[in-house]
Amino acid sequence: MFHADPAGGLAASLLARAYCDNKCRGLGSYYRRKAGVPPPPRWQHPALTSDNPALRSAAALAKQLGEANGWSPSLVRCAMDGLTVVLGECPPGKLVKLTEVRARIPRHASSLRVAEVLTDLELLEDDSVLAVRSWIENRTAELPAGFARDVRAWLLVLLDGDSRARPRSRTCVYVYFGGVRPLLENWATTRGHLREITVTDVTPRCHPCADGSGATPSLHCAHCSASPRSAA
């Protein structure tokens, strides 16, 4: 939640947009004309005049990208809101991590647009691949030794691809492992190594109602067009 501060900034601009609608602006314009008062300067996002050079440049670039690519005025403003959060207190020259962008920007801002601006300014560090590799190491370390090595190798092939399979998205890696993890844990109670698992063990688990409950782990990811088997 944002709080107003005496100096204005992002919080003040959000409050102004929340409590002043077109009717309010119309009435203000009418009474100004009636009193002969010139209109105020056109509102612009505080990031465009920020004392922070990096934020000011990023906001200007967001405006340019919006005009060039047909972004709506609202999308441009929201991108500037996100840039304000990640660059407002960032030391000059320091790169912003992609995982930080996704975690910190307001919900109404597009992480894709914010990342696009930061990339063009060479201020973005894509640490998401490192994060998923760390996740793979941590999850497979929880499996028995006879399973961990092969499962880790499979997940890395999903992530990186090889001569027979294209790389999958990080989402697919998470979905695929989530689907097979219950099976791996169950097999590990009676098997010492993944290579002891046979087609007879696998096939019943790949069909609905195999256990009579009607539920079975999904081995297909909506983000990819192939099953895990084609990527292994």
CSV table of C-alpha atoms in Angstrom, one decimal:
chain,number,residue,atom,x,y,z
A,1,MET,CA,0.0,0.0,0.0
A,2,PHE,CA,1.3,3.4,-0.9
A,3,HIS,CA,1.2,6.4,1.5
A,4,ALA,CA,1.1,10.0,0.6
A,5,ASP,CA,4.2,12.1,1.5
A,6,PRO,CA,4.7,15.9,1.7
A,7,ALA,CA,6.8,15.9,-1.4
A,8,GLY,CA,4.2,14.1,-3.5
A,9,GLY,CA,5.7,11.6,-6.0
A,10,LEU,CA,4.2,8.2,-6.8
A,11,ALA,CA,1.8,8.1,-3.8
A,12,ALA,CA,0.4,11.6,-4.6
A,13,SER,CA,-0.1,10.8,-8.3
A,14,LEU,CA,-1.9,7.5,-7.4
A,15,LEU,CA,-4.2,9.4,-5.0
A,16,ALA,CA,-4.9,12.1,-7.6
A,17,ARG,CA,-5.9,9.5,-10.2
A,18,ALA,CA,-8.0,7.6,-7.7
A,19,TYR,CA,-10.1,10.6,-6.4
A,20,CYS,CA,-10.3,13.0,-9.4
A,21,ASP,CA,-12.4,11.8,-12.3
A,22,ASN,CA,-13.4,13.4,-15.6
A,23,LYS,CA,-16.3,15.1,-14.1
A,24,CYS,CA,-14.1,16.7,-11.5
A,25,ARG,CA,-11.7,17.9,-14.1
A,26,GLY,CA,-14.5,19.2,-16.3
A,27,LEU,CA,-15.9,21.3,-13.4
A,28,GLY,CA,-12.5,22.7,-12.7
A,29,SER,CA,-12.0,23.7,-16.3
A,30,TYR,CA,-15.4,25.4,-16.4
A,31,TYR,CA,-14.8,27.5,-13.3
A,32,ARG,CA,-11.2,28.4,-14.4
A,33,ARG,CA,-12.6,29.7,-17.7
A,34,LYS,CA,-15.3,31.6,-15.9
A,35,ALA,CA,-12.8,33.3,-13.7
A,36,GLY,CA,-10.3,33.9,-16.4
A,37,VAL,CA,-7.7,31.7,-14.8
A,38,PRO,CA,-5.3,30.0,-17.2
A,39,PRO,CA,-5.3,26.2,-17.2
A,40,PRO,CA,-2.7,24.5,-15.1
A,41,PRO,CA,0.2,22.6,-16.7
A,42,ARG,CA,-0.8,19.3,-18.1
A,43,TRP,CA,-0.3,16.5,-15.6
A,44,GLN,CA,2.7,14.3,-16.1
A,45,HIS,CA,4.1,11.4,-14.2
A,46,PRO,CA,6.5,12.5,-11.4
A,47,ALA,CA,9.1,10.0,-12.7
A,48,LEU,CA,9.6,12.2,-15.8
A,49,THR,CA,11.0,15.0,-13.6
A,50,SER,CA,12.6,12.9,-10.9
A,51,ASP,CA,16.0,13.9,-9.4
A,52,ASN,CA,17.1,10.3,-10.0
A,53,PRO,CA,18.8,10.3,-13.5
A,54,ALA,CA,18.2,6.6,-14.0
A,55,LEU,CA,14.5,6.9,-13.2
A,56,ARG,CA,14.1,10.0,-15.3
A,57,SER,CA,15.7,8.3,-18.3
A,58,ALA,CA,13.6,5.1,-17.8
A,59,ALA,CA,10.4,7.1,-17.6
A,60,ALA,CA,11.2,9.0,-20.7
A,61,LEU,CA,12.0,5.7,-22.5
A,62,ALA,CA,8.8,4.2,-21.3
A,63,LYS,CA,6.9,7.1,-22.8
A,64,GLN,CA,8.8,6.7,-26.1
A,65,LEU,CA,8.2,3.0,-26.3
A,66,GLY,CA,4.5,3.5,-25.5
A,67,GLU,CA,4.2,6.0,-28.4
A,68,ALA,CA,6.1,3.7,-30.8
A,69,ASN,CA,4.3,0.5,-29.9
A,70,GLY,CA,0.8,1.7,-29.2
A,71,TRP,CA,0.7,1.3,-25.5
A,72,SER,CA,-2.3,2.8,-23.8
A,73,PRO,CA,-1.7,5.9,-21.6
A,74,SER,CA,-2.7,3.8,-18.6
A,75,LEU,CA,-0.1,1.1,-19.5
A,76,VAL,CA,2.6,3.8,-19.8
A,77,ARG,CA,1.7,5.3,-16.5
A,78,CYS,CA,1.7,1.9,-14.8
A,79,ALA,CA,5.0,1.1,-16.3
A,80,MET,CA,6.4,4.3,-14.8
A,81,ASP,CA,4.9,3.3,-11.5
A,82,GLY,CA,6.8,0.1,-11.6
A,83,LEU,CA,10.0,1.8,-12.6
A,84,THR,CA,9.6,4.2,-9.7
A,85,VAL,CA,9.5,1.3,-7.3
A,86,VAL,CA,12.6,-0.5,-8.6
A,87,LEU,CA,14.7,2.5,-9.5
A,88,GLY,CA,13.6,5.0,-6.9
A,89,GLU,CA,16.2,4.0,-4.3
A,90,CYS,CA,18.6,2.0,-6.6
A,91,PRO,CA,22.2,3.2,-6.5
A,92,PRO,CA,23.4,4.7,-9.8
A,93,GLY,CA,24.6,2.1,-12.3
A,94,LYS,CA,23.4,-0.9,-10.2
A,95,LEU,CA,21.5,-3.5,-12.2
A,96,VAL,CA,18.0,-4.5,-11.3
A,97,LYS,CA,17.3,-8.2,-11.0
A,98,LEU,CA,14.3,-9.6,-12.9
A,99,THR,CA,13.2,-11.6,-9.9
A,100,GLU,CA,13.1,-8.3,-8.0
A,101,VAL,CA,11.0,-6.6,-10.7
A,102,ARG,CA,8.4,-9.4,-10.5
A,103,ALA,CA,8.4,-9.4,-6.7
A,104,ARG,CA,8.4,-5.6,-6.0
A,105,ILE,CA,6.4,-3.7,-8.6
A,106,PRO,CA,2.8,-2.8,-7.9
A,107,ARG,CA,0.1,-5.3,-9.0
A,108,HIS,CA,-1.3,-2.9,-11.6
A,109,ALA,CA,2.1,-2.6,-13.3
A,110,SER,CA,3.3,-4.9,-16.1
A,111,SER,CA,6.5,-6.6,-15.2
A,112,LEU,CA,7.0,-7.4,-18.9
A,113,ARG,CA,6.9,-3.6,-19.8
A,114,VAL,CA,9.1,-2.6,-16.9
A,115,ALA,CA,11.6,-5.3,-17.8
A,116,GLU,CA,11.5,-4.2,-21.5
A,117,VAL,CA,12.5,-0.6,-20.5
A,118,LEU,CA,15.2,-1.7,-18.2
A,119,THR,CA,16.6,-4.1,-20.8
A,120,ASP,CA,16.8,-1.2,-23.4
A,121,LEU,CA,18.7,0.8,-20.8
A,122,GLU,CA,21.0,-2.2,-20.0
A,123,LEU,CA,19.9,-2.0,-16.4
A,124,LEU,CA,18.3,-5.5,-16.1
A,125,GLU,CA,19.9,-8.6,-14.8
A,126,ASP,CA,18.0,-11.7,-15.7
A,127,ASP,CA,18.6,-13.9,-12.7
A,128,SER,CA,15.5,-16.1,-13.3
A,129,VAL,CA,17.5,-18.9,-14.9
A,130,LEU,CA,19.8,-19.0,-11.9
A,131,ALA,CA,16.7,-19.2,-9.6
A,132,VAL,CA,15.2,-22.1,-11.4
A,133,ARG,CA,18.5,-24.0,-11.4
A,134,SER,CA,18.8,-23.5,-7.7
A,135,TRP,CA,15.2,-24.7,-7.3
A,136,ILE,CA,16.1,-27.9,-9.3
A,137,GLU,CA,19.0,-28.6,-7.0
A,138,ASN,CA,17.0,-28.0,-3.9
A,139,ARG,CA,14.1,-30.2,-5.0
A,140,THR,CA,16.1,-33.1,-6.3
A,141,ALA,CA,18.2,-33.1,-3.2
A,142,GLU,CA,15.1,-34.0,-1.2
A,143,LEU,CA,14.8,-37.3,-3.2
A,144,PRO,CA,16.6,-40.5,-2.4
A,145,ALA,CA,20.1,-40.8,-3.8
A,146,GLY,CA,19.0,-43.5,-6.3
A,147,PHE,CA,16.5,-41.1,-7.8
A,148,ALA,CA,18.0,-37.6,-7.4
A,149,ARG,CA,20.7,-37.8,-10.1
A,150,ASP,CA,18.5,-39.0,-13.0
A,151,VAL,CA,15.6,-36.7,-12.1
A,152,ARG,CA,18.0,-33.7,-11.9
A,153,ALA,CA,19.4,-34.6,-15.3
A,154,TRP,CA,15.9,-34.8,-16.7
A,155,LEU,CA,14.9,-31.4,-15.4
A,156,LEU,CA,18.0,-29.8,-16.8
A,157,VAL,CA,17.3,-31.3,-20.2
A,158,LEU,CA,13.8,-29.8,-19.9
A,159,LEU,CA,15.3,-26.4,-19.1
A,160,ASP,CA,18.2,-26.3,-21.5
A,161,GLY,CA,17.1,-28.7,-24.2
A,162,ASP,CA,19.5,-31.0,-26.1
A,163,SER,CA,20.1,-32.4,-29.6
A,164,ARG,CA,16.7,-34.1,-29.5
A,165,ALA,CA,14.5,-31.7,-27.6
A,166,ARG,CA,14.0,-27.9,-27.5
A,167,PRO,CA,14.2,-26.1,-24.2
A,168,ARG,CA,11.0,-25.8,-22.1
A,169,SER,CA,9.8,-22.8,-20.1
A,170,ARG,CA,10.5,-22.5,-16.4
A,171,THR,CA,6.7,-23.0,-15.9
A,172,CYS,CA,6.9,-26.4,-17.6
A,173,VAL,CA,9.8,-27.5,-15.4
A,174,TYR,CA,7.7,-26.7,-12.3
A,175,VAL,CA,4.6,-28.4,-13.7
A,176,TYR,CA,6.3,-31.5,-14.8
A,177,PHE,CA,8.1,-32.1,-11.6
A,178,GLY,CA,5.0,-31.4,-9.6
A,179,GLY,CA,3.2,-34.1,-11.6
A,180,VAL,CA,5.8,-36.8,-11.1
A,181,ARG,CA,7.0,-36.0,-7.6
A,182,PRO,CA,4.2,-38.0,-5.8
A,183,LEU,CA,5.0,-41.0,-8.0
A,184,LEU,CA,8.7,-40.7,-7.3
A,185,GLU,CA,8.1,-40.5,-3.6
A,186,ASN,CA,5.8,-43.6,-3.7
A,187,TRP,CA,8.3,-45.6,-5.8
A,188,ALA,CA,11.1,-44.7,-3.5
A,189,THR,CA,9.4,-46.6,-0.7
A,190,THR,CA,9.9,-49.9,-2.5
A,191,ARG,CA,12.7,-49.2,-5.0
A,192,GLY,CA,16.3,-48.2,-4.5
A,193,HIS,CA,16.9,-46.6,-7.9
A,194,LEU,CA,14.9,-44.9,-10.6
A,195,ARG,CA,16.2,-47.5,-13.1
A,196,GLU,CA,14.3,-50.2,-11.3
A,197,ILE,CA,11.0,-48.6,-12.4
A,198,THR,CA,9.4,-50.5,-15.3
A,199,VAL,CA,6.7,-49.7,-17.9
A,200,THR,CA,4.3,-51.7,-15.8
A,201,ASP,CA,4.9,-49.3,-12.9
A,202,VAL,CA,4.4,-46.2,-15.0
A,203,THR,CA,1.5,-47.0,-17.4
A,204,PRO,CA,-1.3,-47.3,-14.8
A,205,ARG,CA,-0.3,-44.0,-13.3
A,206,CYS,CA,-0.7,-42.2,-16.6
A,207,HIS,CA,-4.4,-42.9,-16.9
A,208,PRO,CA,-7.3,-41.4,-15.0
A,209,CYS,CA,-8.9,-43.4,-12.2
A,210,ALA,CA,-5.8,-45.6,-11.9
A,211,ASP,CA,-6.2,-45.7,-8.2
A,212,GLY,CA,-10.0,-45.5,-8.2
A,213,SER,CA,-10.0,-41.9,-7.1
A,214,GLY,CA,-10.3,-40.3,-10.5
A,215,ALA,CA,-7.2,-38.2,-9.8
A,216,THR,CA,-3.8,-38.5,-11.4
A,217,PRO,CA,-0.9,-36.2,-11.7
A,218,SER,CA,-0.8,-34.1,-14.9
A,219,LEU,CA,2.2,-34.9,-17.0
A,220,HIS,CA,1.4,-32.3,-19.6
A,221,CYS,CA,2.0,-28.5,-19.4
A,222,ALA,CA,-0.3,-26.1,-21.2
A,223,HIS,CA,2.8,-23.9,-22.0
A,224,CYS,CA,4.4,-26.7,-24.1
A,225,SER,CA,3.1,-28.8,-26.9
A,226,ALA,CA,4.8,-32.1,-25.8
A,227,SER,CA,4.8,-34.4,-22.8
A,228,PRO,CA,7.8,-34.8,-20.5
A,229,ARG,CA,8.7,-38.0,-22.3
A,230,SER,CA,9.5,-36.1,-25.5
A,231,ALA,CA,11.8,-33.8,-23.6
A,232,ALA,CA,13.6,-36.5,-21.7
